[in-house]
Short mmCIF file of C-alpha atoms in Angstrom, two decimals:
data_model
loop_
_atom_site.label_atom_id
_atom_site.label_comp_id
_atom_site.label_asym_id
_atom_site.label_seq_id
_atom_site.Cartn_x
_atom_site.Cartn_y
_atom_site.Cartn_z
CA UNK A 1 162.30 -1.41 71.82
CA UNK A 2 160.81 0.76 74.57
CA UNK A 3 156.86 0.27 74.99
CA UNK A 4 155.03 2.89 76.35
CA UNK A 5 151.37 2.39 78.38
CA UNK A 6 148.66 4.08 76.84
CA UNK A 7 148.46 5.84 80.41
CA UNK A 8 151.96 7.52 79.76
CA UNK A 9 150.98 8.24 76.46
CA UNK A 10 148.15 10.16 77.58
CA UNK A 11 150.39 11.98 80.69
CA UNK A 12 153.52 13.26 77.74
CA UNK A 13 150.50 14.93 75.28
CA UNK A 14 148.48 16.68 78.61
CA UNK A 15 152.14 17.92 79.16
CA UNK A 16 152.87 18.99 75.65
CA UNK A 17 149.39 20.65 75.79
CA UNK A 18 149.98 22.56 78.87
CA UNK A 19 153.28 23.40 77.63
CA UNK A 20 151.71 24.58 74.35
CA UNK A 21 149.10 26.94 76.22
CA UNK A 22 151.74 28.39 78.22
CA UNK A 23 153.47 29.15 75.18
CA UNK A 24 150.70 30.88 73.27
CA UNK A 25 149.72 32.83 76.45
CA UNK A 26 152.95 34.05 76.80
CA UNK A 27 152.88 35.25 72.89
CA UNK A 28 150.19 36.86 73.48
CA UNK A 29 151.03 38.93 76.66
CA UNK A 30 154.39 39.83 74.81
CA UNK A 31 152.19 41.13 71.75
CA UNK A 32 149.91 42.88 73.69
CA UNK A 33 153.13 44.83 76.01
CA UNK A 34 154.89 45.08 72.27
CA UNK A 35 152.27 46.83 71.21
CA UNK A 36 151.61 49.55 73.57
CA UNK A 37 150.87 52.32 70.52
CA UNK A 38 148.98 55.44 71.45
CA UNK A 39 146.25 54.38 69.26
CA UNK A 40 145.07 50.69 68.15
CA UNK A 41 142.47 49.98 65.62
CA UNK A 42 139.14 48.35 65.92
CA UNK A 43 141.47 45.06 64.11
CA UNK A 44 143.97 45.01 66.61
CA UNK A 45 140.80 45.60 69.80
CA UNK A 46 139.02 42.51 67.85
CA UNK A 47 142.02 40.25 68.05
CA UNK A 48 142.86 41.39 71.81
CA UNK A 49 139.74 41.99 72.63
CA UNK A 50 139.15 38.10 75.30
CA UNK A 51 142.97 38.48 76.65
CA UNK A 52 143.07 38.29 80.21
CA UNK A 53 144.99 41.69 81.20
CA UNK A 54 142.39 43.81 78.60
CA UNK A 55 140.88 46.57 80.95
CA UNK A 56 138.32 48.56 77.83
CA UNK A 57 137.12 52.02 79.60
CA UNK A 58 133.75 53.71 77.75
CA UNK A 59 133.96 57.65 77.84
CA UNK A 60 130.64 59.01 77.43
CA UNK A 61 126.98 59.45 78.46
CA UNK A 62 126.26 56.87 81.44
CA UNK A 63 122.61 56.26 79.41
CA UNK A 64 125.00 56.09 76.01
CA UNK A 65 126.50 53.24 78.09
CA UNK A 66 124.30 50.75 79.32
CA UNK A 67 122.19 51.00 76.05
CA UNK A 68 125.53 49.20 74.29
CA UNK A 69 128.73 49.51 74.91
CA UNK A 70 131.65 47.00 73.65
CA UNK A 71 131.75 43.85 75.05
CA UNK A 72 133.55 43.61 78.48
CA UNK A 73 133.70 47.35 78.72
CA UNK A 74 133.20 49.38 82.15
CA UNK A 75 131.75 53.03 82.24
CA UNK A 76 134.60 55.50 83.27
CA UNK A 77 132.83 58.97 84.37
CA UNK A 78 134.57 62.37 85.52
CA UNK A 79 133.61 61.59 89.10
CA UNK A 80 137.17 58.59 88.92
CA UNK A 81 139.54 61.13 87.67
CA UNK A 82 138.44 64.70 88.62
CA UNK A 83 138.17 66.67 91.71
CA UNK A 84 134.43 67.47 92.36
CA UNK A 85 133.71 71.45 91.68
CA UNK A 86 133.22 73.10 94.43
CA UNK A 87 132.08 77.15 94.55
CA UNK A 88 135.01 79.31 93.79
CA UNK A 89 137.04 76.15 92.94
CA UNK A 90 138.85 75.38 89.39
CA UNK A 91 137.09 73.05 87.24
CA UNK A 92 138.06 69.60 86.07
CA UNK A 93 141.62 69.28 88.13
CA UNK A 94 143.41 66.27 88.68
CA UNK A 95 142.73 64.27 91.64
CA UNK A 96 145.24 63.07 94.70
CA UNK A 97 146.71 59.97 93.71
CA UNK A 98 145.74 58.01 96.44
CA UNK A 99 142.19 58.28 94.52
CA UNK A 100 143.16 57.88 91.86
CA UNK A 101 145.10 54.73 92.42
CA UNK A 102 141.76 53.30 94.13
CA UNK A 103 138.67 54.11 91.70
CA UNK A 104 141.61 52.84 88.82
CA UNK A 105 141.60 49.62 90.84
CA UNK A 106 138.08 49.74 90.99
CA UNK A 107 138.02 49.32 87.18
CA UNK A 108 140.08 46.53 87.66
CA UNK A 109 143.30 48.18 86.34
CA UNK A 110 146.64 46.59 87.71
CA UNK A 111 150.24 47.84 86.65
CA UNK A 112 150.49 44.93 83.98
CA UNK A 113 146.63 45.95 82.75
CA UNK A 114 146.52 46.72 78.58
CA UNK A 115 144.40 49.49 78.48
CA UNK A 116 142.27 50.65 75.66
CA UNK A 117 140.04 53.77 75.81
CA UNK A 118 137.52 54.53 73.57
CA UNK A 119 134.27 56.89 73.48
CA UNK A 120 130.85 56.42 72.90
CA UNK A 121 129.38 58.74 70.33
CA UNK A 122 132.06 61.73 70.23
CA UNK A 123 133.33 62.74 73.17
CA UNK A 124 137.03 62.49 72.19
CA UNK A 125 138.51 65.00 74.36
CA UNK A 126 137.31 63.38 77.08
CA UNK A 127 138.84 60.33 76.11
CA UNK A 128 141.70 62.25 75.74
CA UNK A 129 141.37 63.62 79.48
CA UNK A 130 141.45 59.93 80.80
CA UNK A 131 144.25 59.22 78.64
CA UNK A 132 146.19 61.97 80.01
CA UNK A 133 145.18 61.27 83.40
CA UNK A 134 146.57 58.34 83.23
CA UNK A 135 149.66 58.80 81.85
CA UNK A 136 150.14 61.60 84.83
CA UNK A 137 149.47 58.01 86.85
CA UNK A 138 152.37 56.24 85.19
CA UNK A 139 150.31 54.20 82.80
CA UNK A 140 151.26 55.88 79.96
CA UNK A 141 153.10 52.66 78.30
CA UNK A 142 149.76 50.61 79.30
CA UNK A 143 146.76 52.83 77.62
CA UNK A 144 145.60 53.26 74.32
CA UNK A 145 142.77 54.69 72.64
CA UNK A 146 140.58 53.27 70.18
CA UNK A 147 140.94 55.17 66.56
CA UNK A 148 137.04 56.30 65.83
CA UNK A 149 135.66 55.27 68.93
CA UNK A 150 132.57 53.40 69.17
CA UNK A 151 131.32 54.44 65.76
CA UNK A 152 134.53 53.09 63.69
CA UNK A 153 133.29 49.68 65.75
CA UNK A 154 130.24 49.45 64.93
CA UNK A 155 130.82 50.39 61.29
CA UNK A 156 133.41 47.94 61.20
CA UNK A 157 130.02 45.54 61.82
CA UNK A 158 131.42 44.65 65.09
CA UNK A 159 128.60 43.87 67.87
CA UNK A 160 127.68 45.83 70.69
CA UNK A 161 127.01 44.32 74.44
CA UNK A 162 124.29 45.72 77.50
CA UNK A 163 126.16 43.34 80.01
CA UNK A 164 127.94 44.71 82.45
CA UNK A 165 130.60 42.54 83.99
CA UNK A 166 131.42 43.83 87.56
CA UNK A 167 135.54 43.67 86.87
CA UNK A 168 137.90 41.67 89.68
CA UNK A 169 139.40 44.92 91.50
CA UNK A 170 142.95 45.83 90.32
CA UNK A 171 146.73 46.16 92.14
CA UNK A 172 148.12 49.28 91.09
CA UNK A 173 151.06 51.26 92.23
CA UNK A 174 150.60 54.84 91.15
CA UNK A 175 152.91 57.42 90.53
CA UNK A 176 152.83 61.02 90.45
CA UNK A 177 153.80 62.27 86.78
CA UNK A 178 154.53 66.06 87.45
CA UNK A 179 156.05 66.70 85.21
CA UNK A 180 153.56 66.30 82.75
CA UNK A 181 151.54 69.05 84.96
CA UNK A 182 152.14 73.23 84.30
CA UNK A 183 151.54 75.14 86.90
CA UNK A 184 150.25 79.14 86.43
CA UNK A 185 153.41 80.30 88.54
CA UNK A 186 155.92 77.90 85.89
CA UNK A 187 153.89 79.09 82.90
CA UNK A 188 154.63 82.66 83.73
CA UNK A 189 158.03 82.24 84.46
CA UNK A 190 158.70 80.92 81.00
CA UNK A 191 156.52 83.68 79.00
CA UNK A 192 159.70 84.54 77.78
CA UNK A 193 161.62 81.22 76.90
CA UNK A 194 161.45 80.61 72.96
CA UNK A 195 161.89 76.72 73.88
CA UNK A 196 158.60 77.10 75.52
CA UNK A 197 155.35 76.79 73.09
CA UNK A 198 152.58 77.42 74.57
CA UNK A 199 149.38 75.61 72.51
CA UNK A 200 145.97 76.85 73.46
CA UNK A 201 143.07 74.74 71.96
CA UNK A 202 140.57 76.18 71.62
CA UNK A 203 138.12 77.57 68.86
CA UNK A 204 139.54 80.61 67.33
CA UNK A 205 136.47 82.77 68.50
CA UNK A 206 137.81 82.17 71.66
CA UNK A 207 141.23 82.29 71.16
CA UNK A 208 141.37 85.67 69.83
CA UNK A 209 139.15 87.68 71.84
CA UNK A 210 135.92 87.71 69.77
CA UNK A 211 133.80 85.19 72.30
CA UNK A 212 134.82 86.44 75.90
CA UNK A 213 133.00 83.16 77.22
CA UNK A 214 132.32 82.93 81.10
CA UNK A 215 135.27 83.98 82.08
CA UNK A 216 136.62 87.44 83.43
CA UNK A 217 138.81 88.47 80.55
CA UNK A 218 139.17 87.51 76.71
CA UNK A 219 141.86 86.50 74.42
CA UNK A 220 144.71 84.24 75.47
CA UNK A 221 148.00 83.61 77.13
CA UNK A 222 150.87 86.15 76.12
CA UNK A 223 152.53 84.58 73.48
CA UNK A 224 150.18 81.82 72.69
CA UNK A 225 149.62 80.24 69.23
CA UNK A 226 146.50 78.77 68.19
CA UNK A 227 146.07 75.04 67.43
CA UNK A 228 141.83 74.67 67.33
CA UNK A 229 141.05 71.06 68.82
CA UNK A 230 138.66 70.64 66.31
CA UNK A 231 141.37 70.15 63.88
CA UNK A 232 143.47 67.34 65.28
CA UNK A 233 140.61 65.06 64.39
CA UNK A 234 138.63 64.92 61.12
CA UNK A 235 134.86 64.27 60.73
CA UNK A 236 134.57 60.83 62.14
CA UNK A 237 136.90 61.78 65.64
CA UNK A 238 139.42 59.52 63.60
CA UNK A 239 143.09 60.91 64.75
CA UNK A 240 144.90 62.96 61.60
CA UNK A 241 147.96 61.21 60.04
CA UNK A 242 151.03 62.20 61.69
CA UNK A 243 152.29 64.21 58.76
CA UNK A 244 148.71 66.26 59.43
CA UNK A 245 149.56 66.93 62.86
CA UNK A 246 153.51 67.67 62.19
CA UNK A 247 152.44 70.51 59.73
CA UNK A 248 149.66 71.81 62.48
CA UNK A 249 152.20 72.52 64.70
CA UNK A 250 155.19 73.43 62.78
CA UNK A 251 152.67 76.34 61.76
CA UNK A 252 152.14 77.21 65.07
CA UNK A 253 156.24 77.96 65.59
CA UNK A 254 156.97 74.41 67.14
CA UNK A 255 160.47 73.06 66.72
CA UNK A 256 161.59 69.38 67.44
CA UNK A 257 163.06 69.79 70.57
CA UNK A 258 160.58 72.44 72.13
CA UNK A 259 158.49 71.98 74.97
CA UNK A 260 154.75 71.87 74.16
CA UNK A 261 152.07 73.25 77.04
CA UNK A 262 148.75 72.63 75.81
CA UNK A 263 145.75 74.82 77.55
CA UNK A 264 142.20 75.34 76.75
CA UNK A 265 139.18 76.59 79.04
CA UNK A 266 139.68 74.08 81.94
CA UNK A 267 141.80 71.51 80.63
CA UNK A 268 140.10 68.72 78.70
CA UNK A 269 140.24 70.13 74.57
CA UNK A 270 143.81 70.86 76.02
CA UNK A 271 144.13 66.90 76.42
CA UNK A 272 143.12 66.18 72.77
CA UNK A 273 146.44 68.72 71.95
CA UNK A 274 148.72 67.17 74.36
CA UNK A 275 147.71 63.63 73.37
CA UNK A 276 148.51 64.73 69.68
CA UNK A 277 151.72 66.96 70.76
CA UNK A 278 153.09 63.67 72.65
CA UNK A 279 151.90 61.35 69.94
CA UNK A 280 154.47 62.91 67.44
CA UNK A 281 157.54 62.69 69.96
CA UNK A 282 157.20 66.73 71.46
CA UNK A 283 157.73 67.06 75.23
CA UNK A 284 155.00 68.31 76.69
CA UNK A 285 152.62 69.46 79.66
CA UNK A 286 149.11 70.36 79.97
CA UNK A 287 148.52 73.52 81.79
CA UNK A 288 145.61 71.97 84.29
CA UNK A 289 144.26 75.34 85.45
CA UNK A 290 143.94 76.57 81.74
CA UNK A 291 142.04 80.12 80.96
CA UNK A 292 139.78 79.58 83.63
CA UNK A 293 142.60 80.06 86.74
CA UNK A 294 144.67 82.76 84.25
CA UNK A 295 142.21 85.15 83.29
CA UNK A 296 141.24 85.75 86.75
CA UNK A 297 144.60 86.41 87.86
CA UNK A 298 145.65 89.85 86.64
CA UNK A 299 149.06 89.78 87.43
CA UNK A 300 149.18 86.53 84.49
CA UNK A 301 149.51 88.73 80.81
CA UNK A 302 146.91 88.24 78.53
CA UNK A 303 146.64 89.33 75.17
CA UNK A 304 143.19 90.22 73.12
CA UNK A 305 143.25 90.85 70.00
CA UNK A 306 139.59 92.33 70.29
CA UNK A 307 139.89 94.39 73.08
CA UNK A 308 139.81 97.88 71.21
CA UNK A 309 136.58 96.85 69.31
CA UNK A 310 134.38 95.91 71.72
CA UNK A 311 135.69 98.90 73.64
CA UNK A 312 134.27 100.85 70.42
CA UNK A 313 130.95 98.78 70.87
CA UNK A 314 130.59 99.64 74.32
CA UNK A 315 130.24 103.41 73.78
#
């Protein structure tokens, strides 16, 4: 009969541990890549929430922020994934890669990061913006955002945190997603393409002419149907059921194998219509230069619904 030291003993269960740790890490990276849903709940965030390769982004006022945020969040502002405004300039456009690619490292995001987005009170199409931001990146199969935000955490009795731990900077090779991008000079080119749906988002007033907003003419893009952001999300910012969102735009003419281009005023309730467009399996763009670059182009066709009436007010 073999007879082993107590010192050998002790060596064969530190391996079996090691072994064991290994193991479970390696579960748990393959459940978190497994996983990689468009939205997660504030469950699957509480289970995930310590694993190494979590990056957790807060969208919303910087003050919002550092007065409780979830634990092991950073602050992600419009300053890491927009082009400043400058006079004369479009608003809220995507920046170079090369930026992008750094401030994202910044954060701490690396190509094998899980990322989960979430916002602070309600700014969900801003969350939305990131989202699609970084999808145009090539993180797309990395990000997530949190169902309800902030609020569905904290009613969930979760805790909130005012520590801010400065992240270890990422290693990220960015990509430039396109494709994902309409231009004004594409858009007008396929006016007249029925596989072409064009989706603008925002609030009917606009959308049909009655509100001319700041912009130099009213109404929308030739051929556009109406899908109000406001609608793709119920009381509580929660995301609508799929079967919701299906119906929403099957109403507005969309078939299954259609291409969706989402547009608003400069491109971020556009987001929240392109995140819910690509959640239910449409291809689809978002039209970055929105109503703000068309309108004040008059060789890009508007219609405006309203146009005759406030004519009639006007005399």
């Amino acid at each position: 009969m073999f007879k082993f030291s107590n010192l050998a003993i002790a060596a064969v269960t530190f391996s079996l541990i090691i072994i064991n740790s290994i193991n479970a890490d390696a579960q748990e990276s393959d459940a978190m890549k497994s996983e990689t849903t468009m939205t997660v709940t504030v469950e699957w965030l509480g289970e995930h929430i310590n694993h190494k390769n979590l990056v957790l982004l807060h969208i919303g006022q910087k003050d919002e922020f550092d007065n409780g945020h979830i634990p092991g969040a950073q602050y992600i502002s419009n300053a890491e994934i927009a082009v400043p405004k400058a006079d004369g300039e479009l608003s809220l456009q995507l920046l170079p890669t090369v930026k992008l690619k750094e401030n994202f490292e910044k954060l701490g995001i690396s190509n094998d990061s899980r990322i989960i987005l979430y916002f602070g009170k309600d700014w969900v199409t801003s969350t939305t913006r990131v989202y699609f931001t970084l999808d145009y990146a090539g993180l797309m199969k990395n990000t997530s955002i949190l169902d309800g935000g902030m609020p569905a955490w904290v009613a969930a009795g979760k805790s909130l945190s005012k520590k801010v731990i400065s992240p270890q900077r990422g290693s990220l090779t960015v990509v430039s997603n396109d494709e994902y991008v309409a231009k004004a000079e594409w858009l007008k080119a396929k006016l007249n393409d029925r596989t072409v749906k064009i989706v603008d988002a925002r609030t009917p007033n606009f959308y049909d002419g009655s509100s001319v907003g700041r912009y130099p003419r009213a109404g929308h893009i030739k051929g556009a149907r109406n899908i109000p952001f406001t609608k793709i999300v119920d009381e509580n910012n929660n995301f609508k059921n799929d079967a919701v969102l299906r119906k929403l735009f099957a109403d507005a003419g969309v078939g299954k194998y259609d291409t969706v281009v989402t547009y608003c005023h400069i491109g971020q309730q556009a987001s929240l219509a392109y995140f819910a467009a690509k959640k239910l399996g449409y291809k689809v763009k978002l039209y970055d230069g929105s109503f703000e670059e068309w309108s004040a182009d008059d060789s890009l066709e508007v219609e405006d619904p309203m146009a005759d009436q406030r004519q009639i007010e006007k005399q």
